[in-house]
Amino acid sequence: MSIKKRLIASNVAMIVFPIVLFLLLELVIATLIFSGMNGTPVKKDSQWFMSLRFIGLLFILILTNGILTYMVSKTILKPIRILTKAAEEISNGNLDHEIVSVNKDELGKLSETFESMRLQLKKAREERDLYENNRKEFVASISHDLKTPLTSIKGYINGVLDGIPDNPKTKQMYLKTAYQKAEDMDHLINELFLYSKLDFEQFSFQFEPVSLDNFLADYLQELQYDPYFKDVEFTFQSETSENNSVMADRLSLGRIIDNILQNSLKYSDKKERKISVYLQYESDTVLVKIEDNGKGIPKESLPRIFESFYRADPSRNKATGGSGLGLAIVKKLVEGHGGDIWAESEEGKGTSIYFTLKKRKEGNSNAKRINH
């Protein structure tokens, strides 16, 4: 019952209850007095009867008004006290204080709104704490990943300046190693720059119709001549579809595939390395699945592999190194295409990366440049 209806009912009860009780009281008093006087009251008895009537009426008014006022105020003041306590807890930084409302009136709705606000504040604080922790981890990772090759470069160059290489071949090896470390730094800086543009939605996509079937077939064909993938057995399967075109940025699409494949090989532990690519056409999207036969990803690490600087393998050696931004960039690029990305994995058997792209709608064949 709403507060308005409750107050109206209370006011009506404050009129009806006293009248009913007064009539009953008057009947009882009259019965007692008249029965005691054998039905022939005298003047003194009539005065006594009027006095009892007045006292009884006053008592009934005080009693009924007191009880009704207490009952109504209790249903209003109790939720207010709960909300006041909750507001104090929130002002003191305690967002775990739950607000339970049993009323179905305006105060009940206010309590539900207050509880919803508390949950939103709690979620915002958790996201802020997570962001702050990620920021600290991000800065620490950048510092480490930039300092490591820089220290190596300085060491090799100082070695050359100090004349440690005693022959031209060793000196050449020192300089080539320093140059390779500089290349690694340059790659990391480019990855950071790209990730920053994607994160701040300042990256420009050049969307155009792309036949995903042909694009992937040609892309995997070219990888057969890449020394990095020379020992990899590729398999490509695609469903037949009349409309197999998607709206995509070719360069970004190539980077998505390349980053996923490189990440697959980085954690491969099999002598015969295999990667399978599948295309599945749905009503409005195309599903791409890239499956490897690597060592897989632990369950606790799987939800975090698309975070920046997260490595399922915490070691930072040459085999499992990299910028730690590869899959984070992939996620940003896929989302920039309006698609979704996720992963499934089983330790010891391999990992599958899935992502979707939107199909090109009929008549939508013009290339578009979109800043994201």
mmCIF file of C-alpha atoms in Angstrom:
data_model
loop_
_atom_site.group_PDB
_atom_site.id
_atom_site.type_symbol
_atom_site.label_atom_id
_atom_site.label_comp_id
_atom_site.label_asym_id
_atom_site.label_seq_id
_atom_site.Cartn_x
_atom_site.Cartn_y
_atom_site.Cartn_z
ATOM 1 C CA MET A 1 0.000 0.000 0.000
ATOM 2 C CA SER A 2 1.299 3.447 -0.896
ATOM 3 C CA ILE A 3 1.997 6.069 1.759
ATOM 4 C CA LYS A 4 -0.845 8.230 0.433
ATOM 5 C CA LYS A 5 -3.388 5.408 0.756
ATOM 6 C CA ARG A 6 -1.989 4.507 4.154
ATOM 7 C CA LEU A 7 -2.455 8.080 5.437
ATOM 8 C CA ILE A 8 -5.998 8.254 4.056
ATOM 9 C CA ALA A 9 -6.875 4.928 5.703
ATOM 10 C CA SER A 10 -5.331 6.153 8.957
ATOM 11 C CA ASN A 11 -7.407 9.356 8.930
ATOM 12 C CA VAL A 12 -10.584 7.410 8.199
ATOM 13 C CA ALA A 13 -9.758 4.973 11.005
ATOM 14 C CA MET A 14 -9.190 7.881 13.407
ATOM 15 C CA ILE A 15 -12.817 8.880 12.830
ATOM 16 C CA VAL A 16 -14.504 5.492 12.559
ATOM 17 C CA PHE A 17 -12.735 3.657 15.392
ATOM 18 C CA PRO A 18 -13.443 6.296 18.101
ATOM 19 C CA ILE A 19 -17.110 6.484 17.109
ATOM 20 C CA VAL A 20 -17.549 2.715 17.220
ATOM 21 C CA LEU A 21 -15.635 2.362 20.479
ATOM 22 C CA PHE A 22 -17.480 5.301 22.021
ATOM 23 C CA LEU A 23 -20.843 3.796 21.183
ATOM 24 C CA LEU A 24 -19.803 0.473 22.667
ATOM 25 C CA LEU A 25 -18.459 2.171 25.784
ATOM 26 C CA GLU A 26 -21.608 4.241 26.178
ATOM 27 C CA LEU A 27 -23.730 1.125 25.853
ATOM 28 C CA VAL A 28 -21.692 -0.662 28.517
ATOM 29 C CA ILE A 29 -21.748 2.292 30.925
ATOM 30 C CA ALA A 30 -25.474 2.872 30.422
ATOM 31 C CA THR A 31 -26.224 -0.791 30.987
ATOM 32 C CA LEU A 32 -24.227 -0.845 34.227
ATOM 33 C CA ILE A 33 -25.715 2.377 35.593
ATOM 34 C CA PHE A 34 -29.333 1.726 34.656
ATOM 35 C CA SER A 35 -29.252 -1.871 35.795
ATOM 36 C CA GLY A 36 -27.885 -0.753 39.134
ATOM 37 C CA MET A 37 -30.633 1.848 39.537
ATOM 38 C CA ASN A 38 -33.443 -0.519 38.538
ATOM 39 C CA GLY A 39 -34.130 1.615 35.490
ATOM 40 C CA THR A 40 -34.925 4.757 37.505
ATOM 41 C CA PRO A 41 -31.802 6.959 37.539
ATOM 42 C CA VAL A 42 -31.753 10.136 39.541
ATOM 43 C CA LYS A 43 -30.138 13.447 38.618
ATOM 44 C CA LYS A 44 -26.891 12.560 40.350
ATOM 45 C CA ASP A 45 -26.652 9.349 38.408
ATOM 46 C CA SER A 46 -27.195 11.216 35.138
ATOM 47 C CA GLN A 47 -24.315 13.568 35.951
ATOM 48 C CA TRP A 48 -22.111 10.588 36.749
ATOM 49 C CA PHE A 49 -23.094 8.994 33.453
ATOM 50 C CA MET A 50 -22.194 12.174 31.503
ATOM 51 C CA SER A 51 -18.820 12.370 33.254
ATOM 52 C CA LEU A 52 -17.999 8.768 32.390
ATOM 53 C CA ARG A 53 -19.041 9.421 28.789
ATOM 54 C CA PHE A 54 -16.658 12.389 28.553
ATOM 55 C CA ILE A 55 -13.778 10.557 30.199
ATOM 56 C CA GLY A 56 -14.380 7.498 28.029
ATOM 57 C CA LEU A 57 -14.533 9.577 24.852
ATOM 58 C CA LEU A 58 -11.282 11.344 25.765
ATOM 59 C CA PHE A 59 -9.580 8.025 26.530
ATOM 60 C CA ILE A 60 -10.767 6.441 23.288
ATOM 61 C CA LEU A 61 -9.554 9.418 21.217
ATOM 62 C CA ILE A 62 -6.139 9.384 22.854
ATOM 63 C CA LEU A 63 -5.821 5.592 22.594
ATOM 64 C CA THR A 64 -6.927 5.185 18.967
ATOM 65 C CA ASN A 65 -4.988 8.222 17.722
ATOM 66 C CA GLY A 66 -1.878 7.108 19.592
ATOM 67 C CA ILE A 67 -2.006 3.546 18.283
ATOM 68 C CA LEU A 68 -2.771 4.525 14.680
ATOM 69 C CA THR A 69 -0.157 7.300 14.669
ATOM 70 C CA TYR A 70 2.472 4.883 16.032
ATOM 71 C CA MET A 71 1.661 2.197 13.494
ATOM 72 C CA VAL A 72 1.699 4.568 10.522
ATOM 73 C CA SER A 73 4.823 6.428 11.647
ATOM 74 C CA LYS A 74 6.599 3.121 12.248
ATOM 75 C CA THR A 75 6.064 2.027 8.652
ATOM 76 C CA ILE A 76 7.485 5.370 7.492
ATOM 77 C CA LEU A 77 10.252 6.050 9.997
ATOM 78 C CA LYS A 78 11.775 2.541 9.940
ATOM 79 C CA PRO A 79 12.708 2.670 6.205
ATOM 80 C CA ILE A 80 13.979 6.238 6.720
ATOM 81 C CA ARG A 81 16.245 5.040 9.544
ATOM 82 C CA ILE A 82 17.506 2.225 7.304
ATOM 83 C CA LEU A 83 18.247 4.698 4.504
ATOM 84 C CA THR A 84 19.919 7.097 6.934
ATOM 85 C CA LYS A 85 22.139 4.292 8.236
ATOM 86 C CA ALA A 86 22.972 3.259 4.675
ATOM 87 C CA ALA A 87 23.831 6.847 3.720
ATOM 88 C CA GLU A 88 26.163 7.081 6.723
ATOM 89 C CA GLU A 89 27.864 3.817 5.762
ATOM 90 C CA ILE A 90 28.329 4.963 2.163
ATOM 91 C CA SER A 91 29.664 8.355 3.288
ATOM 92 C CA ASN A 92 32.202 6.440 5.407
ATOM 93 C CA GLY A 93 33.267 4.449 2.363
ATOM 94 C CA ASN A 94 31.503 1.195 3.249
ATOM 95 C CA LEU A 95 29.805 0.044 0.036
ATOM 96 C CA ASP A 96 29.168 -3.489 1.326
ATOM 97 C CA HIS A 97 26.263 -2.406 3.556
ATOM 98 C CA GLU A 98 23.240 -4.003 1.890
ATOM 99 C CA ILE A 99 19.882 -2.208 1.906
ATOM 100 C CA VAL A 100 16.969 -4.625 2.287
ATOM 101 C CA SER A 101 13.490 -3.212 1.705
ATOM 102 C CA VAL A 102 10.311 -5.063 2.680
ATOM 103 C CA ASN A 103 7.878 -2.242 1.884
ATOM 104 C CA LYS A 104 6.115 -1.950 -1.453
ATOM 105 C CA ASP A 105 5.443 1.786 -1.203
ATOM 106 C CA GLU A 106 7.340 4.885 -2.288
ATOM 107 C CA LEU A 107 9.944 4.367 0.430
ATOM 108 C CA GLY A 108 10.395 0.797 -0.764
ATOM 109 C CA LYS A 109 11.084 2.039 -4.278
ATOM 110 C CA LEU A 110 13.449 4.638 -2.830
ATOM 111 C CA SER A 111 15.295 1.895 -0.950
ATOM 112 C CA GLU A 112 15.571 -0.169 -4.141
ATOM 113 C CA THR A 113 16.916 2.864 -5.988
ATOM 114 C CA PHE A 114 19.353 3.499 -3.163
ATOM 115 C CA GLU A 115 20.499 -0.140 -3.275
ATOM 116 C CA SER A 116 20.939 0.082 -7.041
ATOM 117 C CA MET A 117 23.036 3.230 -6.561
ATOM 118 C CA ARG A 118 25.142 1.446 -3.932
ATOM 119 C CA LEU A 119 25.800 -1.469 -6.294
ATOM 120 C CA GLN A 120 26.744 0.909 -9.105
ATOM 121 C CA LEU A 121 29.097 2.811 -6.803
ATOM 122 C CA LYS A 122 30.634 -0.464 -5.660
ATOM 123 C CA LYS A 123 31.087 -1.602 -9.245
ATOM 124 C CA ALA A 124 32.594 1.767 -10.200
ATOM 125 C CA ARG A 125 35.045 1.540 -7.305
ATOM 126 C CA GLU A 126 36.021 -2.010 -8.257
ATOM 127 C CA GLU A 127 36.557 -0.917 -11.863
ATOM 128 C CA ARG A 128 38.583 2.067 -10.670
ATOM 129 C CA ASP A 129 40.749 -0.176 -8.491
ATOM 130 C CA LEU A 130 41.162 -2.625 -11.370
ATOM 131 C CA TYR A 131 42.077 0.231 -13.716
ATOM 132 C CA GLU A 132 44.595 1.567 -11.210
ATOM 133 C CA ASN A 133 46.172 -1.864 -10.777
ATOM 134 C CA ASN A 134 46.281 -2.361 -14.549
ATOM 135 C CA ARG A 135 47.824 1.078 -14.967
ATOM 136 C CA LYS A 136 50.547 0.276 -12.451
ATOM 137 C CA GLU A 137 51.164 -3.088 -14.112
ATOM 138 C CA PHE A 138 51.139 -1.376 -17.513
ATOM 139 C CA VAL A 139 53.796 1.170 -16.461
ATOM 140 C CA ALA A 140 55.907 -1.534 -14.814
ATOM 141 C CA SER A 141 55.698 -3.729 -17.925
ATOM 142 C CA ILE A 142 56.628 -0.869 -20.264
ATOM 143 C CA SER A 143 59.559 0.058 -18.051
ATOM 144 C CA HIS A 144 60.781 -3.538 -17.985
ATOM 145 C CA ASP A 145 60.268 -4.238 -21.676
ATOM 146 C CA LEU A 146 62.016 -1.037 -22.738
ATOM 147 C CA LYS A 147 64.813 -1.199 -20.188
ATOM 148 C CA THR A 148 65.811 -4.786 -20.997
ATOM 149 C CA PRO A 149 66.784 -4.249 -24.669
ATOM 150 C CA LEU A 150 68.169 -0.785 -23.870
ATOM 151 C CA THR A 151 70.496 -2.284 -21.271
ATOM 152 C CA SER A 152 71.653 -4.884 -23.817
ATOM 153 C CA ILE A 153 72.256 -2.203 -26.469
ATOM 154 C CA LYS A 154 74.326 -0.131 -24.057
ATOM 155 C CA GLY A 155 76.282 -3.222 -23.008
ATOM 156 C CA TYR A 156 77.173 -4.269 -26.559
ATOM 157 C CA ILE A 157 78.060 -0.738 -27.678
ATOM 158 C CA ASN A 158 80.214 -0.182 -24.587
ATOM 159 C CA GLY A 159 81.896 -3.487 -25.344
ATOM 160 C CA VAL A 160 82.737 -2.276 -28.869
ATOM 161 C CA LEU A 161 83.939 1.100 -27.549
ATOM 162 C CA ASP A 162 86.135 -0.634 -24.962
ATOM 163 C CA GLY A 163 87.620 -2.825 -27.654
ATOM 164 C CA ILE A 164 86.367 -6.098 -26.203
ATOM 165 C CA PRO A 165 85.723 -7.685 -29.637
ATOM 166 C CA ASP A 166 89.225 -8.679 -30.715
ATOM 167 C CA ASN A 167 88.349 -9.373 -34.338
ATOM 168 C CA PRO A 168 86.032 -7.913 -37.023
ATOM 169 C CA LYS A 169 83.690 -10.933 -36.918
ATOM 170 C CA THR A 170 83.047 -10.599 -33.178
ATOM 171 C CA LYS A 171 82.637 -6.851 -33.515
ATOM 172 C CA GLN A 172 80.113 -7.395 -36.304
ATOM 173 C CA MET A 173 78.206 -9.831 -34.071
ATOM 174 C CA TYR A 174 78.113 -7.249 -31.254
ATOM 175 C CA LEU A 175 76.777 -4.558 -33.585
ATOM 176 C CA LYS A 176 74.193 -6.866 -35.195
ATOM 177 C CA THR A 177 72.932 -7.920 -31.768
ATOM 178 C CA ALA A 178 72.671 -4.281 -30.654
ATOM 179 C CA TYR A 179 70.794 -3.466 -33.866
ATOM 180 C CA GLN A 180 68.378 -6.368 -33.315
ATOM 181 C CA LYS A 181 67.691 -5.143 -29.780
ATOM 182 C CA ALA A 182 66.987 -1.681 -31.188
ATOM 183 C CA GLU A 183 64.573 -3.299 -33.662
ATOM 184 C CA ASP A 184 62.820 -5.011 -30.752
ATOM 185 C CA MET A 185 62.471 -1.647 -29.001
ATOM 186 C CA ASP A 186 61.143 -0.052 -32.155
ATOM 187 C CA HIS A 187 58.581 -2.855 -32.539
ATOM 188 C CA LEU A 188 57.451 -2.438 -28.941
ATOM 189 C CA ILE A 189 57.116 1.343 -29.346
ATOM 190 C CA ASN A 190 55.060 0.849 -32.518
ATOM 191 C CA GLU A 191 52.840 -1.649 -30.683
ATOM 192 C CA LEU A 192 52.397 0.836 -27.820
ATOM 193 C CA PHE A 193 51.581 3.619 -30.251
ATOM 194 C CA LEU A 194 49.002 1.489 -32.078
ATOM 195 C CA TYR A 195 47.431 0.257 -28.843
ATOM 196 C CA SER A 196 47.249 3.831 -27.533
ATOM 197 C CA LYS A 197 45.473 5.029 -30.699
ATOM 198 C CA LEU A 198 43.025 2.135 -30.496
ATOM 199 C CA ASP A 199 42.442 2.679 -26.782
ATOM 200 C CA PHE A 200 41.684 6.380 -27.295
ATOM 201 C CA GLU A 201 39.595 5.613 -30.408
ATOM 202 C CA GLN A 202 41.888 7.650 -32.653
ATOM 203 C CA PHE A 203 42.628 4.879 -35.142
ATOM 204 C CA SER A 204 41.265 5.234 -38.681
ATOM 205 C CA PHE A 205 39.752 2.167 -40.326
ATOM 206 C CA GLN A 206 39.450 2.034 -44.106
ATOM 207 C CA PHE A 207 36.469 -0.278 -44.498
ATOM 208 C CA GLU A 208 35.791 -1.941 -47.831
ATOM 209 C CA PRO A 209 34.124 -5.139 -49.053
ATOM 210 C CA VAL A 210 36.502 -8.059 -48.526
ATOM 211 C CA SER A 211 35.940 -11.655 -49.639
ATOM 212 C CA LEU A 212 37.074 -13.303 -46.439
ATOM 213 C CA ASP A 213 37.341 -16.708 -48.073
ATOM 214 C CA ASN A 214 39.782 -15.468 -50.725
ATOM 215 C CA PHE A 215 41.599 -13.168 -48.297
ATOM 216 C CA LEU A 216 42.424 -15.968 -45.855
ATOM 217 C CA ALA A 217 43.308 -18.451 -48.593
ATOM 218 C CA ASP A 218 45.789 -15.972 -50.129
ATOM 219 C CA TYR A 219 47.134 -14.940 -46.733
ATOM 220 C CA LEU A 220 47.856 -18.520 -45.649
ATOM 221 C CA GLN A 221 49.395 -19.238 -49.053
ATOM 222 C CA GLU A 222 51.862 -16.384 -48.590
ATOM 223 C CA LEU A 223 52.831 -17.625 -45.122
ATOM 224 C CA GLN A 224 54.276 -20.793 -46.682
ATOM 225 C CA TYR A 225 57.173 -18.615 -47.892
ATOM 226 C CA ASP A 226 57.704 -16.940 -44.520
ATOM 227 C CA PRO A 227 60.679 -18.511 -42.663
ATOM 228 C CA TYR A 228 58.914 -17.986 -39.353
ATOM 229 C CA PHE A 229 56.077 -20.303 -40.432
ATOM 230 C CA LYS A 230 58.106 -22.736 -42.551
ATOM 231 C CA ASP A 231 57.566 -25.711 -40.203
ATOM 232 C CA VAL A 232 53.839 -25.088 -39.689
ATOM 233 C CA GLU A 233 51.147 -27.229 -41.296
ATOM 234 C CA PHE A 234 48.184 -25.017 -42.213
ATOM 235 C CA THR A 235 44.638 -26.230 -42.829
ATOM 236 C CA PHE A 236 41.891 -24.000 -44.198
ATOM 237 C CA GLN A 237 38.195 -24.925 -44.331
ATOM 238 C CA SER A 238 35.307 -22.719 -45.361
ATOM 239 C CA GLU A 239 31.576 -23.179 -45.700
ATOM 240 C CA THR A 240 30.030 -22.226 -49.018
ATOM 241 C CA SER A 241 27.974 -19.047 -49.011
ATOM 242 C CA GLU A 242 26.519 -16.783 -51.660
ATOM 243 C CA ASN A 243 27.474 -13.724 -49.627
ATOM 244 C CA ASN A 244 30.963 -14.259 -48.228
ATOM 245 C CA SER A 245 32.033 -10.608 -48.158
ATOM 246 C CA VAL A 246 32.609 -8.608 -44.983
ATOM 247 C CA MET A 247 33.193 -4.910 -44.411
ATOM 248 C CA ALA A 248 36.767 -4.799 -43.164
ATOM 249 C CA ASP A 249 40.019 -2.882 -43.121
ATOM 250 C CA ARG A 250 42.463 -5.108 -45.030
ATOM 251 C CA LEU A 251 45.576 -3.995 -43.135
ATOM 252 C CA SER A 252 43.867 -4.409 -39.766
ATOM 253 C CA LEU A 253 42.440 -7.780 -40.797
ATOM 254 C CA GLY A 254 45.915 -8.956 -41.768
ATOM 255 C CA ARG A 255 47.270 -7.774 -38.436
ATOM 256 C CA ILE A 256 44.512 -9.628 -36.569
ATOM 257 C CA ILE A 257 45.374 -12.913 -38.311
ATOM 258 C CA ASP A 258 49.141 -12.359 -37.997
ATOM 259 C CA ASN A 259 49.039 -11.562 -34.268
ATOM 260 C CA ILE A 260 46.870 -14.596 -33.509
ATOM 261 C CA LEU A 261 49.131 -16.909 -35.532
ATOM 262 C CA GLN A 262 52.311 -15.549 -33.946
ATOM 263 C CA ASN A 263 50.816 -15.955 -30.499
ATOM 264 C CA SER A 264 49.877 -19.557 -31.355
ATOM 265 C CA LEU A 265 53.422 -20.399 -32.407
ATOM 266 C CA LYS A 266 54.963 -18.577 -29.458
ATOM 267 C CA TYR A 267 53.407 -21.062 -27.049
ATOM 268 C CA SER A 268 53.701 -24.129 -29.268
ATOM 269 C CA ASP A 269 55.426 -27.126 -27.662
ATOM 270 C CA LYS A 270 54.779 -29.777 -30.320
ATOM 271 C CA LYS A 271 57.341 -31.046 -32.809
ATOM 272 C CA GLU A 272 54.700 -30.986 -35.556
ATOM 273 C CA ARG A 273 53.043 -27.602 -35.324
ATOM 274 C CA LYS A 274 49.563 -27.372 -36.805
ATOM 275 C CA ILE A 275 47.198 -24.444 -37.259
ATOM 276 C CA SER A 276 43.676 -24.801 -38.659
ATOM 277 C CA VAL A 277 41.501 -21.933 -39.853
ATOM 278 C CA TYR A 278 37.737 -22.343 -40.227
ATOM 279 C CA LEU A 279 35.101 -20.031 -41.678
ATOM 280 C CA GLN A 280 31.457 -20.342 -40.725
ATOM 281 C CA TYR A 281 28.832 -18.071 -42.301
ATOM 282 C CA GLU A 282 25.897 -17.006 -40.173
ATOM 283 C CA SER A 283 22.943 -14.724 -40.877
ATOM 284 C CA ASP A 284 24.624 -11.358 -40.305
ATOM 285 C CA THR A 285 28.178 -12.314 -39.348
ATOM 286 C CA VAL A 286 31.087 -14.528 -40.317
ATOM 287 C CA LEU A 287 32.744 -16.600 -37.599
ATOM 288 C CA VAL A 288 36.492 -17.175 -37.887
ATOM 289 C CA LYS A 289 38.111 -19.915 -35.811
ATOM 290 C CA ILE A 290 41.904 -20.274 -35.562
ATOM 291 C CA GLU A 291 42.913 -23.480 -33.804
ATOM 292 C CA ASP A 292 46.421 -24.649 -32.845
ATOM 293 C CA ASN A 293 47.856 -27.793 -31.272
ATOM 294 C CA GLY A 294 50.014 -25.985 -28.712
ATOM 295 C CA LYS A 295 50.287 -26.540 -24.996
ATOM 296 C CA GLY A 296 47.051 -24.709 -24.230
ATOM 297 C CA ILE A 297 46.222 -22.032 -21.685
ATOM 298 C CA PRO A 298 45.367 -22.621 -17.995
ATOM 299 C CA LYS A 299 41.720 -21.986 -17.086
ATOM 300 C CA GLU A 300 42.627 -19.228 -14.647
ATOM 301 C CA SER A 301 44.595 -17.384 -17.346
ATOM 302 C CA LEU A 302 42.112 -17.782 -20.215
ATOM 303 C CA PRO A 303 39.836 -14.803 -19.325
ATOM 304 C CA ARG A 304 42.858 -12.458 -19.212
ATOM 305 C CA ILE A 305 44.747 -13.281 -22.412
ATOM 306 C CA PHE A 306 43.269 -10.244 -24.205
ATOM 307 C CA GLU A 307 44.498 -7.832 -21.513
ATOM 308 C CA SER A 308 47.443 -5.595 -22.272
ATOM 309 C CA PHE A 309 50.829 -6.928 -21.123
ATOM 310 C CA TYR A 310 49.307 -10.131 -19.784
ATOM 311 C CA ARG A 311 51.247 -13.312 -20.455
ATOM 312 C CA ALA A 312 49.823 -16.725 -19.670
ATOM 313 C CA ASP A 313 53.460 -17.794 -19.322
ATOM 314 C CA PRO A 314 54.950 -15.335 -16.819
ATOM 315 C CA SER A 315 58.522 -15.986 -17.932
ATOM 316 C CA ARG A 316 60.068 -13.306 -20.110
ATOM 317 C CA ASN A 317 62.657 -15.364 -21.935
ATOM 318 C CA LYS A 318 63.326 -15.247 -25.646
ATOM 319 C CA ALA A 319 60.898 -18.039 -26.440
ATOM 320 C CA THR A 320 57.834 -16.542 -24.792
ATOM 321 C CA GLY A 321 58.703 -12.868 -24.943
ATOM 322 C CA GLY A 322 57.046 -10.311 -27.162
ATOM 323 C CA SER A 323 55.385 -7.039 -26.298
ATOM 324 C CA GLY A 324 52.477 -8.590 -24.418
ATOM 325 C CA LEU A 325 50.164 -6.424 -26.525
ATOM 326 C CA GLY A 326 49.496 -8.750 -29.454
ATOM 327 C CA LEU A 327 46.120 -10.158 -28.406
ATOM 328 C CA ALA A 328 45.113 -6.894 -26.712
ATOM 329 C CA ILE A 329 45.559 -5.162 -30.084
ATOM 330 C CA VAL A 330 43.631 -7.979 -31.800
ATOM 331 C CA LYS A 331 40.706 -7.437 -29.418
ATOM 332 C CA LYS A 332 40.677 -3.685 -30.077
ATOM 333 C CA LEU A 333 40.819 -4.218 -33.854
ATOM 334 C CA VAL A 334 38.014 -6.808 -33.843
ATOM 335 C CA GLU A 335 35.822 -4.553 -31.696
ATOM 336 C CA GLY A 336 36.629 -1.686 -34.060
ATOM 337 C CA HIS A 337 35.073 -3.829 -36.796
ATOM 338 C CA GLY A 338 31.964 -4.281 -34.645
ATOM 339 C CA GLY A 339 32.782 -7.915 -33.900
ATOM 340 C CA ASP A 340 33.395 -10.085 -30.844
ATOM 341 C CA ILE A 341 36.388 -12.202 -29.866
ATOM 342 C CA TRP A 342 36.868 -15.008 -27.351
ATOM 343 C CA ALA A 343 39.038 -18.048 -26.726
ATOM 344 C CA GLU A 344 38.702 -21.677 -25.718
ATOM 345 C CA SER A 345 41.590 -23.837 -24.621
ATOM 346 C CA GLU A 346 42.498 -27.206 -23.146
ATOM 347 C CA GLU A 347 45.897 -27.688 -21.594
ATOM 348 C CA GLY A 348 48.040 -30.137 -23.518
ATOM 349 C CA LYS A 349 45.781 -30.072 -26.596
ATOM 350 C CA GLY A 350 45.729 -26.515 -27.888
ATOM 351 C CA THR A 351 43.859 -23.225 -28.089
ATOM 352 C CA SER A 352 41.114 -21.898 -30.350
ATOM 353 C CA ILE A 353 40.600 -18.173 -30.953
ATOM 354 C CA TYR A 354 37.180 -17.146 -32.297
ATOM 355 C CA PHE A 355 36.170 -13.784 -33.699
ATOM 356 C CA THR A 356 33.256 -12.475 -35.742
ATOM 357 C CA LEU A 357 33.005 -9.907 -38.514
ATOM 358 C CA LYS A 358 29.891 -8.299 -39.921
ATOM 359 C CA LYS A 359 28.734 -9.379 -43.363
ATOM 360 C CA ARG A 360 28.556 -6.795 -46.123
ATOM 361 C CA LYS A 361 24.967 -5.835 -46.744
ATOM 362 C CA GLU A 362 23.729 -5.920 -50.319
ATOM 363 C CA GLY A 363 24.209 -2.548 -51.987
ATOM 364 C CA ASN A 364 26.828 -1.453 -49.436
ATOM 365 C CA SER A 365 29.937 -1.640 -51.575
ATOM 366 C CA ASN A 366 31.497 1.786 -51.052
ATOM 367 C CA ALA A 367 34.617 2.010 -48.952
ATOM 368 C CA LYS A 368 34.292 4.041 -45.799
ATOM 369 C CA ARG A 369 36.875 5.711 -43.607
ATOM 370 C CA ILE A 370 35.961 5.607 -39.927
ATOM 371 C CA ASN A 371 37.928 7.080 -37.056
ATOM 372 C CA HIS A 372 37.732 4.780 -34.074
#
